[in-house]
Short mmCIF file of C-alpha atoms in Angstrom, two decimals:
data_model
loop_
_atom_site.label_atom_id
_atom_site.label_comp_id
_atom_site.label_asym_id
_atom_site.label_seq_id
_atom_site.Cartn_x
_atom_site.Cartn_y
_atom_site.Cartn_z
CA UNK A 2 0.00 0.00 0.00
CA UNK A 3 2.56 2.15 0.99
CA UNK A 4 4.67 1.96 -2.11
CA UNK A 5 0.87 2.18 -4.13
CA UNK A 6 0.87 5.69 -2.45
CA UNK A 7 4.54 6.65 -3.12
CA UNK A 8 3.91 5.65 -6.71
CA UNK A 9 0.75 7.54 -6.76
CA UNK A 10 1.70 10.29 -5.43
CA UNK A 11 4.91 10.43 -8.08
CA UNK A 12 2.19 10.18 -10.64
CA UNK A 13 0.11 13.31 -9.63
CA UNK A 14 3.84 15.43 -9.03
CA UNK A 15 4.69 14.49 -12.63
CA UNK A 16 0.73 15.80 -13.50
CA UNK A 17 0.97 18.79 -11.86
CA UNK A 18 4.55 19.71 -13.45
CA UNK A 19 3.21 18.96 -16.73
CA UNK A 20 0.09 21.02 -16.84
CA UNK A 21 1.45 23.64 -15.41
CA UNK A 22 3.23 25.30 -17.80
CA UNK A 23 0.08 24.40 -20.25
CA UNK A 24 -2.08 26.18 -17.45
CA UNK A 25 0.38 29.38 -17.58
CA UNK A 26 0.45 28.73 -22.21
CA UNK A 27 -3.64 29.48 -21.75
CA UNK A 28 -3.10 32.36 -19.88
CA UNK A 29 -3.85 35.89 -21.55
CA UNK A 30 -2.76 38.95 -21.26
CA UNK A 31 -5.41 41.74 -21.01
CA UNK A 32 -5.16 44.69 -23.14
CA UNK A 33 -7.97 47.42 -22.44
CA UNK A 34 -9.42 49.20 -25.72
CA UNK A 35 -11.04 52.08 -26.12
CA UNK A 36 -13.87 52.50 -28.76
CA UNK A 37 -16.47 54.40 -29.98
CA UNK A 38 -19.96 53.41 -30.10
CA UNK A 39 -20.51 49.99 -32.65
CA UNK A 40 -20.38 50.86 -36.50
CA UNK A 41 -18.42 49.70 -39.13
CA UNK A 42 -15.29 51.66 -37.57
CA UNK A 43 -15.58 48.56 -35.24
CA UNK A 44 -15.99 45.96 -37.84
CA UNK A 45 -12.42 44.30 -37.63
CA UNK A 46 -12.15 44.10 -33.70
CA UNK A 47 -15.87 42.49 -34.11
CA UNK A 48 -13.95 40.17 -36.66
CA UNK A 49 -11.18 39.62 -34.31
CA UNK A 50 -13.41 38.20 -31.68
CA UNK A 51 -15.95 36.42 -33.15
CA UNK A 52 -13.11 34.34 -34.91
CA UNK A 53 -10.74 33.78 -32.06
CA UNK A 54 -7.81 35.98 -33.20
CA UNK A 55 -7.00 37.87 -29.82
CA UNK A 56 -6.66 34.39 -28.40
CA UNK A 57 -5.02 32.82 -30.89
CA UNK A 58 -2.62 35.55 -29.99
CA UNK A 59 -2.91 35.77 -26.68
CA UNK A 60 -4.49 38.51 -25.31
CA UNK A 61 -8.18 39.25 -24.46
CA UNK A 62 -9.54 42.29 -24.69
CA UNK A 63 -11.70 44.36 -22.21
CA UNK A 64 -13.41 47.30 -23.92
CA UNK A 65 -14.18 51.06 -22.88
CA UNK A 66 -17.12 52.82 -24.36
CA UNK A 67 -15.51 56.40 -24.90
CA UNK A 68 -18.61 59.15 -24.65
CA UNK A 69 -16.49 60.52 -27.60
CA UNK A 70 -13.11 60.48 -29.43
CA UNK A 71 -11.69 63.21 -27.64
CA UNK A 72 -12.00 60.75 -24.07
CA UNK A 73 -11.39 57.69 -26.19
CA UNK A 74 -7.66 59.73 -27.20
CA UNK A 75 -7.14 60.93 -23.30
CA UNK A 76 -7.92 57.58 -22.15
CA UNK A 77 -5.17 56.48 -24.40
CA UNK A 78 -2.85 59.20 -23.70
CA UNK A 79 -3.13 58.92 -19.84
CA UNK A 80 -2.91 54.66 -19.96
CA UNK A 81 -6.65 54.52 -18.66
CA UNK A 82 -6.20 51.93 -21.48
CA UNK A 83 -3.56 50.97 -23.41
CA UNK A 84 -5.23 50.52 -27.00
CA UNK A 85 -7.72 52.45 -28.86
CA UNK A 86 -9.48 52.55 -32.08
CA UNK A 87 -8.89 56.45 -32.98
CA UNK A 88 -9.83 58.97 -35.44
CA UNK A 89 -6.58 59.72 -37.05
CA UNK A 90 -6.54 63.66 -37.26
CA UNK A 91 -7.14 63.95 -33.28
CA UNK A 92 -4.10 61.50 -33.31
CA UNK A 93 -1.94 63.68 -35.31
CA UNK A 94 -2.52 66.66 -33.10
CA UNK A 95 -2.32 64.08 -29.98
CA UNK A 96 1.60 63.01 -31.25
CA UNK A 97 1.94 66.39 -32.19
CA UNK A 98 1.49 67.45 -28.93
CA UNK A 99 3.72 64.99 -27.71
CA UNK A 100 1.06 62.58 -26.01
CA UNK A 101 2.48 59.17 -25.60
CA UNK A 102 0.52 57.24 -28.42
CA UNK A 103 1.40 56.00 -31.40
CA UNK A 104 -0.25 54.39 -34.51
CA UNK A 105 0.14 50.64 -35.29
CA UNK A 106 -2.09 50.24 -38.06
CA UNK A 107 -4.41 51.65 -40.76
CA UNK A 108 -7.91 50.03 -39.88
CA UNK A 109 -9.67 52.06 -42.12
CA UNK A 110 -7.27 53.90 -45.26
CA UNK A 111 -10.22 55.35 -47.06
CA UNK A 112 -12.76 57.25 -45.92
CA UNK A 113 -16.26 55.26 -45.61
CA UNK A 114 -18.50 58.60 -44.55
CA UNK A 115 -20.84 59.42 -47.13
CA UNK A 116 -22.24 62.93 -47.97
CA UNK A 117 -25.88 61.94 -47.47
CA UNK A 118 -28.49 64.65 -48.15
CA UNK A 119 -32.07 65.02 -47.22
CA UNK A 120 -35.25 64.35 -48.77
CA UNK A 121 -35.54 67.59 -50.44
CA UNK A 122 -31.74 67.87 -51.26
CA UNK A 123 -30.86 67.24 -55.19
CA UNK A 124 -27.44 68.15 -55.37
CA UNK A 125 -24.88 69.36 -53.09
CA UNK A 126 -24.88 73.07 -53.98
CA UNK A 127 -28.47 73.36 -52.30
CA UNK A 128 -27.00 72.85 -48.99
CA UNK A 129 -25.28 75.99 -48.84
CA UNK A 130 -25.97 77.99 -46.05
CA UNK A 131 -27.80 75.59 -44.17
CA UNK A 132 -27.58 73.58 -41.57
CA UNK A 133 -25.34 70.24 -42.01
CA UNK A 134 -23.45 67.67 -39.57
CA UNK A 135 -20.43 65.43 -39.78
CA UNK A 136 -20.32 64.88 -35.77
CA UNK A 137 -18.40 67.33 -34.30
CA UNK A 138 -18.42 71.02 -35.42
CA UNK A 139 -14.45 70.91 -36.35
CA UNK A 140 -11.85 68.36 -36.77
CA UNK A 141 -11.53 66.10 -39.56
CA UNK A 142 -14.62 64.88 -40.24
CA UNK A 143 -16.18 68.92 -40.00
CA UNK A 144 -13.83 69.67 -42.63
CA UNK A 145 -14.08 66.14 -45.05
CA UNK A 146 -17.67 67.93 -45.19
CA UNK A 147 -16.49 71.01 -45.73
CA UNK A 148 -14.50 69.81 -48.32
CA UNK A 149 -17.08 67.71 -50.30
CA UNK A 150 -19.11 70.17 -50.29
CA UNK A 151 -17.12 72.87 -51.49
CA UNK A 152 -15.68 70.12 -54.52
CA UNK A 153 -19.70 69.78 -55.01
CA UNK A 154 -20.29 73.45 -55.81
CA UNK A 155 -21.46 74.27 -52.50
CA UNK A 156 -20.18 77.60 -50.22
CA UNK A 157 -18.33 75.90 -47.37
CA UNK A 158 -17.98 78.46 -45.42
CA UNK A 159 -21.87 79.29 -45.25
CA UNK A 160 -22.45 76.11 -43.73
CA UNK A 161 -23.99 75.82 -40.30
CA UNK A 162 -22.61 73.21 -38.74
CA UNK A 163 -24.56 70.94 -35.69
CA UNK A 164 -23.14 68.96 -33.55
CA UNK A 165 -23.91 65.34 -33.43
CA UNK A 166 -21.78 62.72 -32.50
CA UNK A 167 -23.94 59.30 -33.27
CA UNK A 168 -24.75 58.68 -37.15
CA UNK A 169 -28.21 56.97 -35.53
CA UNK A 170 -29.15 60.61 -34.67
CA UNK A 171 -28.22 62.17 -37.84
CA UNK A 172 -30.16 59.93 -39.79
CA UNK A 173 -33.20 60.58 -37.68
CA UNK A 174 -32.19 65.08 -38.41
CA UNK A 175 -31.89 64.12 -42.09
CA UNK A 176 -35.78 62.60 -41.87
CA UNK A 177 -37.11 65.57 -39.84
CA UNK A 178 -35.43 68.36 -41.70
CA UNK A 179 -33.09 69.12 -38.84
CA UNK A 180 -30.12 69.08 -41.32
CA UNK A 181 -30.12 68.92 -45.42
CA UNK A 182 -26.83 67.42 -45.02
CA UNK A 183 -24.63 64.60 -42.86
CA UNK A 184 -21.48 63.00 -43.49
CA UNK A 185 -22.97 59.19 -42.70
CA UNK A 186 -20.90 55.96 -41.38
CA UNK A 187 -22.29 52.26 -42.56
CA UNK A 188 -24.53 50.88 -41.98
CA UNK A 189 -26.15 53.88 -41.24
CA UNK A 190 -25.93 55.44 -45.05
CA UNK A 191 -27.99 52.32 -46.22
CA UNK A 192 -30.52 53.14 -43.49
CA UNK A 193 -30.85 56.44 -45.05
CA UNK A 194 -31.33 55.64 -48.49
CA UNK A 195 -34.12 52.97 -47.59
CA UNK A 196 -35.86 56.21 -46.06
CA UNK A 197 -35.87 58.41 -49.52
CA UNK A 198 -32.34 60.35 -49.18
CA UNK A 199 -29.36 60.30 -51.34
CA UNK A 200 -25.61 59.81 -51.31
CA UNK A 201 -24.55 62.92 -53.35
CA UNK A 202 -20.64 62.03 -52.68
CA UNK A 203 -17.32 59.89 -51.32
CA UNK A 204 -13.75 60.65 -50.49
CA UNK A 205 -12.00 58.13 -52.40
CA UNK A 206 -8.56 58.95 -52.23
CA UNK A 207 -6.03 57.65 -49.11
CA UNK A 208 -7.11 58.48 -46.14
CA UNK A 209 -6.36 57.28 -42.96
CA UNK A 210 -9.95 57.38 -41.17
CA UNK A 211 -9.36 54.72 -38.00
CA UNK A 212 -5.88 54.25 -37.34
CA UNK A 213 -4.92 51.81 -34.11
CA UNK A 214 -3.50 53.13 -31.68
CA UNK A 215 -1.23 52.44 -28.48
CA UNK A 216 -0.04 54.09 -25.40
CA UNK A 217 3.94 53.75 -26.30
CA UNK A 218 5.13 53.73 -22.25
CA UNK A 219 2.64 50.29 -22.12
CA UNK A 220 3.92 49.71 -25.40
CA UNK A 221 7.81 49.54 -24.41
CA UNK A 222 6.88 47.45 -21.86
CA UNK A 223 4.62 45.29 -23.16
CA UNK A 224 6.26 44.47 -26.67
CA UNK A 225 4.60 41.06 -26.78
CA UNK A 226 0.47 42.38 -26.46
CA UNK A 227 1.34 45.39 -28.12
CA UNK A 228 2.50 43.57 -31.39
CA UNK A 229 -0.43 40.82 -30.36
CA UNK A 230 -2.97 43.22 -30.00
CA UNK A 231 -1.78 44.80 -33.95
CA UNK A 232 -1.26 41.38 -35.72
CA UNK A 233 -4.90 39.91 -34.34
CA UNK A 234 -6.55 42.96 -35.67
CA UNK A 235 -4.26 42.56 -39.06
CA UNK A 236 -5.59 39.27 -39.32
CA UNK A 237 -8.81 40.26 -39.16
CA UNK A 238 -8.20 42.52 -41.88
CA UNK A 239 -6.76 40.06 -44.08
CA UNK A 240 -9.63 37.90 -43.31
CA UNK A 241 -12.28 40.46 -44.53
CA UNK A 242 -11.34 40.27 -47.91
CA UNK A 243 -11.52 36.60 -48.48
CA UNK A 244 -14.63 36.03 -50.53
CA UNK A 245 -15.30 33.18 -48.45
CA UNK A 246 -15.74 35.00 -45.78
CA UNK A 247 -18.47 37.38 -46.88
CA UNK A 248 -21.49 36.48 -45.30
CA UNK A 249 -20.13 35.14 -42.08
CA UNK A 250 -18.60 39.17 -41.80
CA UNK A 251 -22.09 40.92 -42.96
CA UNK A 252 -23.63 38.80 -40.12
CA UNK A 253 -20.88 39.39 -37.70
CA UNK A 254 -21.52 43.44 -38.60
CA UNK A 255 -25.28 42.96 -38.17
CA UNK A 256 -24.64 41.28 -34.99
CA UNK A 257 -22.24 43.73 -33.86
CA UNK A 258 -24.77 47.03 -34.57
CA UNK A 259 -28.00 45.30 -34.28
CA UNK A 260 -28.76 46.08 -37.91
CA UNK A 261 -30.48 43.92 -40.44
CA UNK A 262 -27.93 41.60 -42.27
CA UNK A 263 -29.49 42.92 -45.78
CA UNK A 264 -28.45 46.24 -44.56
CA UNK A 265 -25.26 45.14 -43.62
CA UNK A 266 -24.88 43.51 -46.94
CA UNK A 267 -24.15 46.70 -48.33
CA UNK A 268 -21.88 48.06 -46.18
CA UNK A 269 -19.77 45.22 -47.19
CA UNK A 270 -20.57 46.13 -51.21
CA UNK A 271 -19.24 49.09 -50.68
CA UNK A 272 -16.94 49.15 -47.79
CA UNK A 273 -15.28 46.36 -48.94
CA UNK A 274 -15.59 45.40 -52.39
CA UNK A 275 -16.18 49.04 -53.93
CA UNK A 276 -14.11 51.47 -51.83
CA UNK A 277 -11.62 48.80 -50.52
CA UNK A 278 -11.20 50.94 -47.52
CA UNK A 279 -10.22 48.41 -44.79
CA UNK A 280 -6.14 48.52 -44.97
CA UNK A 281 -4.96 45.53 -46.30
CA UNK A 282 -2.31 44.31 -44.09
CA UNK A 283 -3.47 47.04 -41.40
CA UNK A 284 -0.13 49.82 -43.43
CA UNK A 285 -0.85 53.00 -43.46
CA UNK A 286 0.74 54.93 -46.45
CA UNK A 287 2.02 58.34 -46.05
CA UNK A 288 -0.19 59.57 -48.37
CA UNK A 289 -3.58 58.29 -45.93
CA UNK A 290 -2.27 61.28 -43.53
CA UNK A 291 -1.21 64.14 -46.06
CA UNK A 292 -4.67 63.82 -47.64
CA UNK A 293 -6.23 64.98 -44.24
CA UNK A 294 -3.78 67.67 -43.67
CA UNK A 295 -4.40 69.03 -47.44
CA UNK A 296 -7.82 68.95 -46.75
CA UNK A 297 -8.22 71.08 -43.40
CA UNK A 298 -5.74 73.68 -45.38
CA UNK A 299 -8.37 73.46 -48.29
CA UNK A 300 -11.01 74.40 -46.42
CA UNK A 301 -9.48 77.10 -44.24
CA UNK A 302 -9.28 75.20 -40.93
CA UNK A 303 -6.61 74.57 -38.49
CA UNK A 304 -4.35 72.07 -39.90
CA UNK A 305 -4.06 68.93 -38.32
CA UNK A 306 -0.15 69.16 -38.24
CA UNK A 307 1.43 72.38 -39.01
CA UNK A 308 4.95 70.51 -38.91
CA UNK A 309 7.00 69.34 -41.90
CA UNK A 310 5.46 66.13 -42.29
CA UNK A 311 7.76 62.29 -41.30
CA UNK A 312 5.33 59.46 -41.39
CA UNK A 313 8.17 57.88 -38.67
CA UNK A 314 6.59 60.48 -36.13
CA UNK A 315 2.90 58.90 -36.32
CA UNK A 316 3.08 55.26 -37.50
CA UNK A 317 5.71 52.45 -36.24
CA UNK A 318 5.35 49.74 -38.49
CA UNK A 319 7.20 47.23 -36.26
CA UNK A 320 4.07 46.00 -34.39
CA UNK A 321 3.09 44.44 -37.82
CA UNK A 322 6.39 42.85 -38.54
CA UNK A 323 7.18 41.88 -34.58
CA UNK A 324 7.58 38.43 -34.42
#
């Protein structure tokens, strides 16, 4: 009996040894992100969860609501959290500034806002002078506006400008005639169309809408999540654009915004497939981030960076390639 117990006891030491370095492989390491409220400017982190790529790179992710993307950049900033998906002109001004972030990856390299006007609008240069709303009153998405609607014919700078942050809500002001005009996000523009209005324009060129973003002091010390965190959301992006893939990511989209999967459908026709707007490979070009900076001069506003311009400054590409 005794040497039963001796041997048994050998038996469970050798167990315990052995799964304990599987117990500490299934570990993950947390990485807090900050995000806006669920569009398609959330489609690949949706992606990257519904299909396992955090784990598979071992991290899980704990989100953070931001009321807006000014909070969603200071909770960045500050290490509140130490990922975020960003609007990329507050991030310019943000490194400019010398806040502690840095971009990873393109999530979105063309802009998928659509000039969207109301019921009564026919083309563009009817919304001069009226009231009009991209979100916030300035900032990059004020002035993509702007811009459209001064390439449209319209008088920018006659534009009254309202503030309102959810593309929900400005579909509901485009119904009631509480704007003429809104810059739209999918699947949101498809909701407005159903309901009688138009899309009158896109931005088509490079432009960095959604960049990732990290808190570089977490970063530094955390090489490992920080280049997990970038590579599962680059998978995701890779995985998009598989035709395979299609319907499983429209109903992964409608799941994510509670929108009917038809709808969805063509945010992917035209997200995807038509404006190819999702960065392949999650690089961001140089030329994503001079577009926005040539368009706030175009339209008079405050440039986003009024320093000669290194792509080094904003995006470290060695998340992507970090082994």
């Amino acid at each position: 009996m005794k040497a039963f117990l001796r041997a048994a006891g050998c038996l469970l030491a050798s167990a315990l040894i052995l799964s304990a370095p599987a117990a500490r492989a299934q570990e993950k390491t947390e990485v807090r992100m900050a995000i806006l409220a669920p569009s398609a400017l959330l489609w690949l982190h949706a992606i990257a969860k519904d299909q396992g790529f955090y784990a598979k790179h071992g991290i899980e992710v704990k989100e953070l609501v931001a009321a807006g993307s000014p909070a969603l950049l200071q909770a960045v900033s500050t290490g509140s959290v130490e990922a975020g998906v960003s609007v990329a002109d507050l991030a310019i001004r943000a490194i400019d500034q010398g806040a502690p972030i840095v971009i990873s990856g393109g999530i979105l390299t063309k802009s998928i806002l659509r000039l969207v006007g109301g019921k009564d609008i026919a083309n563009i240069a009817q919304m001069s002078g009226k009231p009009v709303t991209a979100g916030g009153v300035k900032g990059g998405t004020a002035n993509l506006l702007r811009y459209l609607i001064q390439q449209g014919g319209g008088d920018a700078r006659s534009l009254q400008l309202v503030a309102m942050a959810n593309s929900k809500d400005r579909v509901v002001a485009l119904g009631n005639g509480q704007v003429v005009g809104a810059l739209l996000i999918a699947p949101f523009d498809t909701i407005a169309q159903k309901d009688g209005m138009k899309v009158l324009d896109d931005y088509t060129d490079p432009y960095l809408q959604t960049p990732l973003i990290l808190n570089t002091e977490w970063a530094a010390k955390n090489p490992k999540a920080a280049t997990a965190v970038t590579q599962a959301t680059r998978d995701a992006a890779n995985w998009i654009y598989d035709p395979a893939n299609k319907e499983r990511a429209i109903a992964i989209l409608a799941a994510y915004t509670k929108v009917d999967p038809a709808i969805c459908a063509d945010s992917y026709a035209f997200i995807v497939e038509q404006q190819k707007a999702i960065g392949t490979g999650l690089g961001v070009s140089a030329a994503s981030l001079t577009n926005l900076i040539m368009i706030s001069k175009a339209v008079g506003a405050e440039p986003d960076s009024a320093k000669e311009f290194e792509l080094s400054r904003y995006y470290d590409p060695s998340f992507l390639a970090g082994k």
